[in-house]
Structures are given as C-alpha cells and as structure tokens.
Amino acid sequence: MTQASFCLADFATEARARIDAALRACLVLGPGCPDQLREAMEYSLLAPGKRLRPILVLMAAEACGGASQSAMPAACAVEMVHAYSLVHDDLPTMDDDDLRRGRPTCHKKFGEATAILAGDALLSLAFEVLAKELRPPQVAAACCAVLAEAAGACQLVGGQADDVAGQLARGGIDQLESIHRRKTGAMILASLRLGAMVAGAGARELAALEEYGQRIGLAFQITDDLLDVCGSEATLGKRARKDSHLGKLTFPGLLGIEESNRRAQQLIEEACDAVRPFGSRGKGLEAVARYVLERNR
Ligand code: GRG
C-alpha cells in the first residue's frame, strides 16, 4: 500500500473482498450444524455491511508494522460479534426492526428462534476463531479477553441493557455518551486493540490507537444520530427517524444539528492528530476517520 496517495475506496474494496472470503471460510461448519441455522448465520454475517470494524483491525495491525493477513482471524471475530449484536438488536423484544443492511432482518427471514440461535452461534464462533486461528497462543488468549470484555456486561451488552431499560429516553449528554461509549464505542476500540496486539504494538502505539478509537467511536455515533434525522431508508438500508419516534435521546435532539456536526468534526480532527505519529502507516486510519464524518449510511 503506498500510503502517500492513500485511496480509502480502493483499500476498502480490496479489504472487504478478503474479509468476506475469510468470513465465508469460517462458516464451513461441522455436520452437527442444521442447514437453516447455518443459512441464517451466513445471511447475517455476509450481508452487505461496511465492514468498518474488521477494516480497523487490519489497519491498526498495519499501522503498528504488522501484516494485515495475520490479523484476519481477529478481523473476522469482531465482525461476528458485531453481526450477532445487530441480529439480536433487531428482534421484536429489542428494536423490532424489519430492515437491516437493505434486506429483511434475520428474524423476518428465518423466524425469531432461529435468529436468536444464529446470533448465539456467531458469538461463540467469534471466540472459537480467535482461540484456534490467532498465533501465538498467548496473543490469542489476550485477544479473547479484550473482545469478551468489549462484548460483555459492562460494555456492549451493558450499554444495550441501559438503552432497553429506557435510560436513553432520559438524562443528559453524560448519559447519552455513557450508553454509546459502551454500545458503539467499545467494539470500535476493541477492533483497534486487537489489530495492535496481533502486530505486537508497544504501549505508546496502543495508547495512540485507543485515543483515536475513543474519538471516532463517539463521532460515529453522532453521525449515526444525524443520519437517523437527515438520511433516507433507501440509503441507510434500515429504518430512518426511528430514534426520535422512540423518544430516545440523540445528539441532534440534545445539541441541535449544527452543534452535533461541529462536535463530530472536532472529534475527527483529534482522532487524526492521535494517529499522525504513525506517519505514512497511519494514513488509512486518518482516511477512515474522515469517512466517519462524511458517510451517508
Ligand atoms: C443486542 C447485545 C446487543 C447489542 C446491540 C450494535 C447495537 C447494540 C445496536 C445497533 C443499533 C445501532 C444503530 C447502534 C449504533 C451504531 C451502530 C452500532 C450501527 C451499526 O453499525 P454499522 O453502521 O453497520 O457499522 P454495518 O451494517 O455497516 O456493519
């Protein structure tokens, strides 16, 4: 990759093809897996998402001087946890959504029981892939711990639990940020940490990536809220204006559209500053940060 003229669109197209091939290979499961369950897992995992988190894993590894292919099991694992969280988030008992990634949600296509089980199986598969395919085993174990914490009761699941309990309908900016730091930010941060760990990053490199991740995680959520207000269902591939309909706190709802845009821009500038010490190897991460601000889905 010649970083001086980094083109995110080209990198992402090539990386998505490699990631999807690796994800597909992970779905070659034993004879005990029923056909419908495997189909539901494949339907959700390979649906046309942005693959933001696995791309961050690969970029973080490269920024720290590692080979992106050695980080591929970690990239697959984060996308599996992400896909599981989307399948469960869409269920009638949670957000009750019909559309995801431009297609009927998993439970609409396969029924609720199969969707719950497909999510469960994707979560387990993520850790199986990390534990069996990452080398050396000490790094695999450390990555399992980081991903488990990010996906667990104090982070992803905890943020979702507070959201489901209606905490997103009251409180102020601190409450809003606390929920999104856990629901959205934790998995973005974990993606960067995993890439760094696979590449054997030092403490300074890890700290820079964490600073970057905290900022793009929050900016990602602000743009998600802005897209919910300003975007269309056709472009988003999911229901628009759903947060305001549900009476949830959002950044534009609390701060207004202009101030939300300003905050997102500031966070992205800070994120780019954090990865500047990586020099040309950090250009991909800078490009992703700018994409977070400009994305339309
Ligand atoms: C059910 C444990 C559990 C957690 C659900 C991921 C999540 C928590 C909720 C999804 C709802 C949502 C809109 C969250 C905010 C931002 C977010 C995570 C959006 C989806 O991620 P993208 O935009 O999706 O990267 P694609 O489809 O591109 O992968």
Short mmCIF file of C-alpha atoms and ligand atoms in Angstrom, two decimals:
data_model
loop_
_atom_site.label_atom_id
_atom_site.label_comp_id
_atom_site.label_asym_id
_atom_site.label_seq_id
_atom_site.Cartn_x
_atom_site.Cartn_y
_atom_site.Cartn_z
CA MET A 1 0.00 0.00 0.00
CA THR A 2 1.59 3.33 -0.98
CA GLN A 3 0.38 5.49 1.86
CA ALA A 4 1.33 8.85 0.33
CA SER A 5 -1.59 8.55 -2.10
CA PHE A 6 -3.90 6.51 0.09
CA CYS A 7 -7.29 5.80 -1.52
CA LEU A 8 -9.81 4.55 1.05
CA ALA A 9 -12.31 3.38 -1.56
CA ASP A 10 -9.71 1.12 -3.22
CA PHE A 11 -8.38 -0.15 0.10
CA ALA A 12 -11.89 -0.87 1.40
CA THR A 13 -13.00 -2.69 -1.76
CA GLU A 14 -9.97 -4.95 -1.66
CA ALA A 15 -10.12 -5.43 2.13
CA ARG A 16 -13.87 -6.23 2.08
CA ALA A 17 -13.29 -8.93 -0.54
CA ARG A 18 -10.55 -10.51 1.60
CA ILE A 19 -12.62 -10.17 4.79
CA ASP A 20 -15.72 -11.70 3.18
CA ALA A 21 -13.68 -14.62 1.81
CA ALA A 22 -12.25 -15.23 5.29
CA LEU A 23 -15.71 -14.95 6.91
CA ARG A 24 -17.10 -17.43 4.37
CA ALA A 25 -14.31 -19.87 5.19
CA CYS A 26 -15.19 -19.59 8.91
CA LEU A 27 -18.75 -20.66 8.06
CA VAL A 28 -17.67 -24.10 6.89
CA LEU A 29 -19.10 -25.81 9.95
CA GLY A 30 -19.35 -29.42 11.07
CA PRO A 31 -22.22 -31.78 10.19
CA GLY A 32 -23.95 -31.04 13.52
CA CYS A 33 -24.97 -27.56 12.39
CA PRO A 34 -28.53 -27.60 10.97
CA ASP A 35 -28.87 -26.14 7.45
CA GLN A 36 -31.30 -23.42 8.49
CA LEU A 37 -29.06 -22.22 11.32
CA ARG A 38 -26.03 -22.08 9.02
CA GLU A 39 -28.06 -20.20 6.39
CA ALA A 40 -29.21 -17.66 8.97
CA MET A 41 -25.63 -17.16 10.19
CA GLU A 42 -24.38 -16.68 6.64
CA TYR A 43 -27.29 -14.38 5.74
CA SER A 44 -26.47 -12.04 8.62
CA LEU A 45 -22.68 -12.26 8.62
CA LEU A 46 -22.20 -11.79 4.89
CA ALA A 47 -24.93 -9.17 4.43
CA PRO A 48 -23.60 -6.04 2.71
CA GLY A 49 -22.35 -4.02 5.69
CA LYS A 50 -19.50 -1.53 5.68
CA ARG A 51 -17.07 -3.92 7.47
CA LEU A 52 -15.80 -0.90 9.39
CA ARG A 53 -14.64 -2.85 12.45
CA PRO A 54 -12.64 -5.57 10.60
CA ILE A 55 -11.09 -2.87 8.39
CA LEU A 56 -9.98 -1.09 11.58
CA VAL A 57 -8.41 -4.33 12.86
CA LEU A 58 -6.39 -4.70 9.64
CA MET A 59 -5.40 -1.03 9.55
CA ALA A 60 -4.34 -0.97 13.20
CA ALA A 61 -2.14 -4.02 12.60
CA GLU A 62 -0.53 -2.36 9.56
CA ALA A 63 -0.06 0.94 11.40
CA CYS A 64 1.91 -0.96 14.05
CA GLY A 65 4.11 -2.65 11.45
CA GLY A 66 2.26 -5.98 11.31
CA ALA A 67 0.97 -7.91 8.30
CA SER A 68 -2.75 -7.41 7.89
CA GLN A 69 -3.30 -11.07 6.91
CA SER A 70 -2.07 -12.26 10.32
CA ALA A 71 -4.81 -10.10 11.88
CA MET A 72 -7.56 -11.64 9.71
CA PRO A 73 -8.87 -14.07 12.40
CA ALA A 74 -9.28 -11.07 14.73
CA ALA A 75 -10.98 -9.09 11.94
CA CYS A 76 -13.43 -11.98 11.40
CA ALA A 77 -14.09 -12.30 15.13
CA VAL A 78 -15.06 -8.64 15.60
CA GLU A 79 -17.38 -8.74 12.59
CA MET A 80 -19.04 -11.89 14.01
CA VAL A 81 -19.69 -10.19 17.35
CA HIS A 82 -20.99 -7.12 15.50
CA ALA A 83 -23.30 -9.24 13.30
CA TYR A 84 -24.66 -11.10 16.35
CA SER A 85 -25.38 -7.78 18.10
CA LEU A 86 -27.29 -6.50 15.05
CA VAL A 87 -29.37 -9.70 14.78
CA HIS A 88 -30.34 -9.53 18.46
CA ASP A 89 -30.85 -5.74 18.38
CA ASP A 90 -33.40 -6.14 15.56
CA LEU A 91 -35.54 -8.70 17.44
CA PRO A 92 -39.12 -7.79 18.38
CA THR A 93 -38.17 -7.75 22.07
CA MET A 94 -35.47 -5.15 21.39
CA ASP A 95 -35.74 -2.64 18.50
CA ASP A 96 -38.24 -4.69 16.46
CA ASP A 97 -36.82 -3.82 13.05
CA ASP A 98 -37.80 -5.26 9.67
CA LEU A 99 -34.89 -3.98 7.62
CA ARG A 100 -31.12 -4.28 8.11
CA ARG A 101 -28.34 -3.73 5.60
CA GLY A 102 -31.02 -3.22 2.95
CA ARG A 103 -32.61 -6.64 3.49
CA PRO A 104 -35.26 -8.20 5.74
CA THR A 105 -33.86 -8.69 9.25
CA CYS A 106 -32.77 -12.18 10.27
CA HIS A 107 -35.92 -12.90 12.32
CA LYS A 108 -38.17 -11.69 9.47
CA LYS A 109 -36.46 -14.10 7.10
CA PHE A 110 -35.88 -17.11 9.38
CA GLY A 111 -38.17 -16.62 12.40
CA GLU A 112 -37.34 -15.43 15.89
CA ALA A 113 -35.99 -18.65 17.37
CA THR A 114 -33.54 -19.20 14.51
CA ALA A 115 -32.43 -15.54 14.66
CA ILE A 116 -31.69 -15.80 18.40
CA LEU A 117 -29.76 -19.02 17.84
CA ALA A 118 -27.86 -17.63 14.82
CA GLY A 119 -26.76 -14.67 16.97
CA ASP A 120 -25.69 -17.02 19.77
CA ALA A 121 -23.75 -19.21 17.35
CA LEU A 122 -21.98 -16.21 15.76
CA LEU A 123 -20.89 -15.00 19.19
CA SER A 124 -19.43 -18.41 20.05
CA LEU A 125 -17.81 -18.77 16.64
CA ALA A 126 -16.02 -15.44 17.13
CA PHE A 127 -14.14 -16.80 20.14
CA GLU A 128 -13.54 -20.18 18.51
CA VAL A 129 -11.88 -18.48 15.53
CA LEU A 130 -9.76 -16.23 17.76
CA ALA A 131 -8.65 -19.06 20.01
CA LYS A 132 -7.88 -21.55 17.23
CA GLU A 133 -6.51 -19.34 14.46
CA LEU A 134 -4.58 -16.47 16.01
CA ARG A 135 -0.90 -17.05 16.64
CA PRO A 136 0.90 -17.19 19.04
CA PRO A 137 -1.49 -18.69 21.63
CA GLN A 138 -0.64 -16.06 24.28
CA VAL A 139 -1.75 -13.30 21.88
CA ALA A 140 -4.89 -15.30 21.04
CA ALA A 141 -5.75 -15.59 24.74
CA ALA A 142 -5.17 -11.87 25.32
CA CYS A 143 -7.33 -11.00 22.28
CA CYS A 144 -10.12 -13.29 23.56
CA ALA A 145 -10.06 -11.39 26.87
CA VAL A 146 -10.19 -7.96 25.18
CA LEU A 147 -13.05 -8.96 22.87
CA ALA A 148 -15.01 -10.68 25.66
CA GLU A 149 -14.77 -7.56 27.80
CA ALA A 150 -15.88 -5.27 24.94
CA ALA A 151 -18.84 -7.53 24.12
CA GLY A 152 -19.76 -8.13 27.75
CA ALA A 153 -21.93 -6.92 30.60
CA CYS A 154 -20.07 -3.67 31.28
CA GLN A 155 -19.67 -2.65 27.62
CA LEU A 156 -21.76 -3.72 24.57
CA VAL A 157 -24.41 -5.72 26.45
CA GLY A 158 -24.44 -3.24 29.36
CA GLY A 159 -24.98 -0.28 27.02
CA GLN A 160 -27.75 -2.16 25.25
CA ALA A 161 -29.35 -3.09 28.62
CA ASP A 162 -29.43 0.56 29.69
CA ASP A 163 -30.89 1.52 26.30
CA VAL A 164 -33.58 -1.18 26.53
CA ALA A 165 -34.37 -0.11 30.11
CA GLY A 166 -35.21 3.34 28.78
CA GLN A 167 -32.10 5.09 30.03
CA LEU A 168 -31.69 6.61 26.56
CA ALA A 169 -35.03 8.37 26.97
CA ARG A 170 -33.90 10.41 29.98
CA GLY A 171 -30.83 12.13 31.34
CA GLY A 172 -28.48 14.43 29.51
CA ILE A 173 -25.34 14.39 27.44
CA ASP A 174 -23.35 12.36 30.02
CA GLN A 175 -25.94 9.58 29.98
CA LEU A 176 -26.09 9.63 26.18
CA GLU A 177 -22.30 9.41 25.87
CA SER A 178 -22.07 6.68 28.52
CA ILE A 179 -24.52 4.45 26.64
CA HIS A 180 -22.88 4.97 23.27
CA ARG A 181 -19.36 4.55 24.64
CA ARG A 182 -20.48 1.06 25.62
CA LYS A 183 -22.91 0.20 22.78
CA THR A 184 -20.91 1.57 19.85
CA GLY A 185 -17.52 2.71 21.11
CA ALA A 186 -16.38 -0.46 22.88
CA MET A 187 -16.36 -2.64 19.76
CA ILE A 188 -14.58 0.04 17.73
CA LEU A 189 -11.95 0.35 20.45
CA ALA A 190 -11.60 -3.44 20.70
CA SER A 191 -11.06 -3.66 16.92
CA LEU A 192 -8.09 -1.30 17.16
CA ARG A 193 -6.70 -3.01 20.25
CA LEU A 194 -6.85 -6.43 18.59
CA GLY A 195 -5.05 -5.20 15.47
CA ALA A 196 -2.37 -3.60 17.64
CA MET A 197 -1.95 -6.71 19.79
CA VAL A 198 -1.57 -9.02 16.80
CA ALA A 199 1.17 -6.71 15.47
CA GLY A 200 2.96 -6.70 18.82
CA ALA A 201 2.44 -2.96 19.35
CA GLY A 202 4.20 -1.11 22.15
CA ALA A 203 2.43 0.87 24.89
CA ARG A 204 2.75 4.18 23.04
CA GLU A 205 1.27 2.82 19.82
CA LEU A 206 -1.58 1.18 21.74
CA ALA A 207 -2.34 4.41 23.62
CA ALA A 208 -2.43 6.41 20.35
CA LEU A 209 -4.84 3.91 18.80
CA GLU A 210 -7.03 4.00 21.91
CA GLU A 211 -7.22 7.78 21.77
CA TYR A 212 -8.11 7.56 18.09
CA GLY A 213 -10.73 4.85 18.78
CA GLN A 214 -12.44 6.75 21.58
CA ARG A 215 -12.84 9.75 19.32
CA ILE A 216 -14.02 8.02 16.17
CA GLY A 217 -16.36 5.84 18.29
CA LEU A 218 -18.17 8.89 19.61
CA ALA A 219 -18.08 10.68 16.25
CA PHE A 220 -19.51 7.53 14.61
CA GLN A 221 -22.47 7.64 16.99
CA ILE A 222 -23.04 11.36 16.44
CA THR A 223 -23.11 10.81 12.66
CA ASP A 224 -25.40 7.80 13.21
CA ASP A 225 -27.85 10.09 15.05
CA LEU A 226 -27.52 12.75 12.34
CA LEU A 227 -28.19 10.15 9.63
CA ASP A 228 -31.23 8.96 11.58
CA VAL A 229 -32.60 12.52 11.30
CA CYS A 230 -31.36 13.50 7.84
CA GLY A 231 -30.92 10.17 5.98
CA SER A 232 -33.35 8.08 3.98
CA GLU A 233 -34.32 4.44 4.44
CA ALA A 234 -33.18 3.68 0.87
CA THR A 235 -29.61 4.88 1.50
CA LEU A 236 -29.34 3.70 5.11
CA GLY A 237 -30.69 0.21 4.40
CA LYS A 238 -32.59 0.41 7.70
CA ARG A 239 -35.48 2.37 9.16
CA ALA A 240 -34.85 6.15 9.40
CA ARG A 241 -36.07 8.52 12.14
CA LYS A 242 -36.50 5.57 14.45
CA ASP A 243 -34.73 7.09 17.47
CA SER A 244 -36.88 10.22 17.51
CA HIS A 245 -40.02 8.09 17.09
CA LEU A 246 -39.00 6.02 20.10
CA GLY A 247 -38.39 9.21 22.10
CA LYS A 248 -34.70 8.37 22.60
CA LEU A 249 -32.06 10.94 23.48
CA THR A 250 -29.91 11.74 20.47
CA PHE A 251 -27.05 14.17 19.84
CA PRO A 252 -29.04 16.36 17.40
CA GLY A 253 -32.00 16.18 19.80
CA LEU A 254 -29.90 17.44 22.71
CA LEU A 255 -27.43 19.73 20.95
CA GLY A 256 -29.07 20.59 17.62
CA ILE A 257 -27.81 19.60 14.18
CA GLU A 258 -25.18 22.33 13.83
CA GLU A 259 -23.52 21.72 17.19
CA SER A 260 -23.63 17.93 16.65
CA ASN A 261 -21.83 18.39 13.32
CA ARG A 262 -19.29 20.68 14.96
CA ARG A 263 -18.58 18.15 17.73
CA ALA A 264 -18.20 15.30 15.27
CA GLN A 265 -15.77 17.37 13.19
CA GLN A 266 -13.72 18.26 16.25
CA LEU A 267 -13.54 14.62 17.36
CA ILE A 268 -12.36 13.59 13.91
CA GLU A 269 -9.62 16.25 13.90
CA GLU A 270 -8.46 14.98 17.31
CA ALA A 271 -8.57 11.37 16.06
CA CYS A 272 -6.38 12.29 13.06
CA ASP A 273 -3.93 14.08 15.38
CA ALA A 274 -3.69 10.94 17.54
CA VAL A 275 -2.54 8.74 14.66
CA ARG A 276 -0.25 11.29 12.97
CA PRO A 277 2.83 9.86 14.79
CA PHE A 278 2.36 6.66 12.74
CA GLY A 279 3.33 8.71 9.68
CA SER A 280 2.53 7.13 6.33
CA ARG A 281 1.43 3.88 8.04
CA GLY A 282 -1.42 5.75 9.75
CA LYS A 283 -2.87 7.32 6.58
CA GLY A 284 -5.53 4.63 6.30
CA LEU A 285 -6.77 5.34 9.81
CA GLU A 286 -6.91 9.07 9.05
CA ALA A 287 -8.94 8.32 5.92
CA VAL A 288 -11.36 6.16 7.92
CA ALA A 289 -11.79 8.95 10.46
CA ARG A 290 -12.72 11.39 7.70
CA TYR A 291 -15.07 8.81 6.18
CA VAL A 292 -16.91 8.51 9.53
CA LEU A 293 -17.80 12.18 9.18
CA GLU A 294 -18.78 12.06 5.52
CA ARG A 295 -20.56 8.70 5.36
CA ASN A 296 -24.17 8.53 4.21
CA ARG A 297 -25.01 5.06 5.56
C1 GRG B 1 -28.08 -6.78 21.18
C2 GRG B 1 -26.07 -7.03 22.69
C3 GRG B 1 -26.80 -6.26 21.70
C4 GRG B 1 -26.26 -5.08 21.29
C5 GRG B 1 -26.82 -4.24 20.21
C6 GRG B 1 -25.00 -2.82 17.79
C7 GRG B 1 -26.10 -2.49 18.71
C8 GRG B 1 -26.04 -2.95 20.11
C9 GRG B 1 -27.18 -1.85 18.27
C10 GRG B 1 -27.39 -1.48 16.85
C11 GRG B 1 -28.19 -0.24 16.82
C12 GRG B 1 -27.38 0.93 16.45
C13 GRG B 1 -27.91 1.72 15.32
C14 GRG B 1 -26.28 1.23 17.12
C15 GRG B 1 -25.46 2.41 16.88
C16 GRG B 1 -24.38 2.32 15.85
C17 GRG B 1 -24.17 1.04 15.24
C18 GRG B 1 -23.52 0.02 16.03
C19 GRG B 1 -24.60 0.90 13.98
C20 GRG B 1 -24.41 -0.29 13.17
O1 GRG B 1 -23.07 -0.38 12.73
P1 GRG B 1 -22.63 -0.08 11.24
O2 GRG B 1 -23.21 1.23 10.77
O3 GRG B 1 -23.39 -1.25 10.47
O4 GRG B 1 -21.17 -0.22 11.14
P2 GRG B 1 -22.94 -2.10 9.20
O5 GRG B 1 -24.23 -2.75 8.74
O6 GRG B 1 -22.35 -1.21 8.17
O7 GRG B 1 -21.96 -3.12 9.72
#
